[in-house]
Short mmCIF file of C-alpha atoms in Angstrom, two decimals:
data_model
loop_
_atom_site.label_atom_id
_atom_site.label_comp_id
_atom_site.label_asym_id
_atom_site.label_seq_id
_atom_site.Cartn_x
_atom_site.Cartn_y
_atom_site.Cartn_z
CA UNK L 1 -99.18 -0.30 -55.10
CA UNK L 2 -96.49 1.96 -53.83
CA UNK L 3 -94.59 1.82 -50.45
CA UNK L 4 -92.09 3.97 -49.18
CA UNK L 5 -90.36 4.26 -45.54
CA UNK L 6 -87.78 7.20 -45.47
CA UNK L 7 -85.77 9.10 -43.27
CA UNK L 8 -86.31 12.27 -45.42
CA UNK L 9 -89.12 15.05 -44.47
CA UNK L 10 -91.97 14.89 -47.63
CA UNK L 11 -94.94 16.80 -48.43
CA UNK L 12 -97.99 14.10 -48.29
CA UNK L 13 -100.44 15.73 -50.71
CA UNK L 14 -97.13 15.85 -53.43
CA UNK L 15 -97.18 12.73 -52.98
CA UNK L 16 -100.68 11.46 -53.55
CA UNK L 17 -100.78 13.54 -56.02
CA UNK L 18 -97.26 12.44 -57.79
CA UNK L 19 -98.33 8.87 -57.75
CA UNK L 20 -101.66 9.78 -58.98
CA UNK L 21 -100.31 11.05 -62.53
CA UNK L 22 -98.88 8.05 -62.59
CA UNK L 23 -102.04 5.77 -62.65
CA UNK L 24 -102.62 4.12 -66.15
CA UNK L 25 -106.00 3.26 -64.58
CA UNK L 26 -108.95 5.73 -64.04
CA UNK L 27 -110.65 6.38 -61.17
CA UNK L 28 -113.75 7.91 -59.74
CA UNK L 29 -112.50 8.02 -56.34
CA UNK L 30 -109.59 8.96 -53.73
CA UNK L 31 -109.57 8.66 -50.35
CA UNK L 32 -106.24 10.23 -48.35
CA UNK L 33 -105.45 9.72 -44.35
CA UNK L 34 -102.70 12.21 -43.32
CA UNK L 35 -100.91 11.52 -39.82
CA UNK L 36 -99.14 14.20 -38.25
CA UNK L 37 -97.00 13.85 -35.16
CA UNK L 38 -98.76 15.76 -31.98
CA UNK L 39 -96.91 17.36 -29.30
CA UNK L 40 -98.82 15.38 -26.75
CA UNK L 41 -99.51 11.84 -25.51
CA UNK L 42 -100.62 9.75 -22.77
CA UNK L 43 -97.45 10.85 -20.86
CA UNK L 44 -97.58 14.84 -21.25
CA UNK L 45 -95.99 17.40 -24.06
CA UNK L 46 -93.97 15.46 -26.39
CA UNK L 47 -91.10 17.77 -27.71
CA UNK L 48 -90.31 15.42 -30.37
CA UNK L 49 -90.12 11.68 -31.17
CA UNK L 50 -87.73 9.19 -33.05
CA UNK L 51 -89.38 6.39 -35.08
CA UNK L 52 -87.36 3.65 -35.32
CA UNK L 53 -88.24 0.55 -37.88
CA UNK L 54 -87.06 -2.95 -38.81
CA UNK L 55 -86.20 -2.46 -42.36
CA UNK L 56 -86.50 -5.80 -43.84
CA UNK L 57 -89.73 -6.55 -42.21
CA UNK L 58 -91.27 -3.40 -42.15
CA UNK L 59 -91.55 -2.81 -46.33
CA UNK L 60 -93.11 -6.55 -46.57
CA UNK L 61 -95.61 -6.17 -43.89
CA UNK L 62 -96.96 -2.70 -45.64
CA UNK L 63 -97.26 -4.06 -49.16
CA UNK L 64 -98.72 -7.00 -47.58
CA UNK L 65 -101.55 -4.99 -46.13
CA UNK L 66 -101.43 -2.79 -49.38
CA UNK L 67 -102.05 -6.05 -50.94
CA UNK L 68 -105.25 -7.30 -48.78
CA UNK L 69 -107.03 -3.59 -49.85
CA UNK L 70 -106.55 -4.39 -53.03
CA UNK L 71 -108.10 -8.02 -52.76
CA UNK L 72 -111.00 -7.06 -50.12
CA UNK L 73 -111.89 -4.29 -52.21
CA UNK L 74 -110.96 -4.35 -55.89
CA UNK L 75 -109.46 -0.82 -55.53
CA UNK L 76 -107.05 0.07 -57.98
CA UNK L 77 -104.22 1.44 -56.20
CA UNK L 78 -102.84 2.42 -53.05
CA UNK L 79 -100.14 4.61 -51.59
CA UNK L 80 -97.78 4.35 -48.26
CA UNK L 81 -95.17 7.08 -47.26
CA UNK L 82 -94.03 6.41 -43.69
CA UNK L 83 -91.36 8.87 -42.28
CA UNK L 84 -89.02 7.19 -39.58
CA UNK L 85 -85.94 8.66 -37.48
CA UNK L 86 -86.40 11.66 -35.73
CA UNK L 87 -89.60 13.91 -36.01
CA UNK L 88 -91.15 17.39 -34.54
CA UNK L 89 -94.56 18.21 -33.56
CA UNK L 90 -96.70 19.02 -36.70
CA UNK L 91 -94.00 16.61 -38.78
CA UNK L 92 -96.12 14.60 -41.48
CA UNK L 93 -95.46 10.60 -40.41
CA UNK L 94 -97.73 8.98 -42.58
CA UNK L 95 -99.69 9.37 -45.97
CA UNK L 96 -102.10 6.46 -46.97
CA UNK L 97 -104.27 6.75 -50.28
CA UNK L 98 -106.44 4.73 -51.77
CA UNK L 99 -107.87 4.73 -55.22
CA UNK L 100 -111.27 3.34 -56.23
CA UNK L 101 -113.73 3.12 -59.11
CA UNK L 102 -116.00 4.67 -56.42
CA UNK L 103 -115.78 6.99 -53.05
CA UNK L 104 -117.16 3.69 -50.49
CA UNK L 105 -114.37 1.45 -51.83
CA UNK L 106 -111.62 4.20 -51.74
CA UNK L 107 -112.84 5.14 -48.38
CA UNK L 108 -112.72 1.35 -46.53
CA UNK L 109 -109.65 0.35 -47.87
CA UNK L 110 -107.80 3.78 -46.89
CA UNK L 111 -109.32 3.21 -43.11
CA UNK L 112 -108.17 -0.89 -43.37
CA UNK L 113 -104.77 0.57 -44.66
CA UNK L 114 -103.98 3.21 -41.75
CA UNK L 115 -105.88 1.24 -39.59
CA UNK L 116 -103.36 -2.15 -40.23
CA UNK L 117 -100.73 -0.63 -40.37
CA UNK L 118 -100.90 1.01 -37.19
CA UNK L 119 -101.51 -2.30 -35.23
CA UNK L 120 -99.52 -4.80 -37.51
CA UNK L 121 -96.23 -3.19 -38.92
CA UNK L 122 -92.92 -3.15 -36.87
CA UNK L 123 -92.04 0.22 -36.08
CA UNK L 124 -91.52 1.27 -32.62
CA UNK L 125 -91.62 5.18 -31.14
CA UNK L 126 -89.58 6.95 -28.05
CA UNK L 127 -90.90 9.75 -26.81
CA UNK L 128 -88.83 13.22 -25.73
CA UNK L 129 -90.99 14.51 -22.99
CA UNK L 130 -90.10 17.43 -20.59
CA UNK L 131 -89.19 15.10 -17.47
CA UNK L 132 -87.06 12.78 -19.83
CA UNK L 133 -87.84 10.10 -22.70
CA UNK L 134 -89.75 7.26 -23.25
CA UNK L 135 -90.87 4.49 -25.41
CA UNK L 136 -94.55 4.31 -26.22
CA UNK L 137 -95.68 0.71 -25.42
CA UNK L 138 -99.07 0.76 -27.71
CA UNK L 139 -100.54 2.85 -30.73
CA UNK L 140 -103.71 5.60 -29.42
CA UNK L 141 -106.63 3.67 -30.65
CA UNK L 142 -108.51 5.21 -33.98
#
């Protein structure tokens, strides 16, 4: 189980793929989720975005979730990059992988992983729009 909030830009598919040699265990299956910031949102054009985060908490509450995949489904690893600070449209944000002995197990625990981690962990988004900023008050549902 690897987690990793950063400021820096990264390539998400490097990164699967990185932690993937890694894996002492095999595997007959990989499922990826790739989240890319849009230049729209409920407000209009979005020019670009800062993702702000609450560093001690937000590392514990992703491995925590990382943690529940890997009890609900037996999986045998998973994978979290989450880019914070400030971001442009078509910016990766997010990179969530899952590893499985087979393709239904990778696949659920990928979904449970983005899907947690967009309702549970602390990080909090403001919005540069053409009439000013904002901060968005709730995730877009799945």
């Amino acid at each position: 189980m690897s987690v990793l909030v950063t400021e820096e830009p990264f390539d998400p598919l490097e990164a699967v793929l990185t932690h993937q040699r890694n894996l002492s265990e095999s595997f007959g299956g990989t499922a990826i989720f790739i989240g890319t910031m849009r230049d729209f949102g409920d407000a209009g054009e979005v020019r670009s975005m800062v993702l702000e985060h609450y560093p001690a908490m937000t590392g514990q509450h992703l491995q925590r979730i990382s943690d529940e995949a890997r009890e609900r489904w037996g999986i045998i690893d998973t994978l979290i990059v989450h880019r914070v600070g400030r971001l442009e449209p078509s910016d990766p944000i997010v990179v969530v992988a899952a590893w499985a002995a087979h393709r239904a197990e990778a696949f659920a625990a990928c979904r449970y992983l983005i899907e947690e981690l967009k309702s549970r962990a602390p990080f909090w988004k403001k919005e540069t729009l053409s009439e000013g900023e904002r901060w968005v008050e709730h995730n877009t549902p799945g």
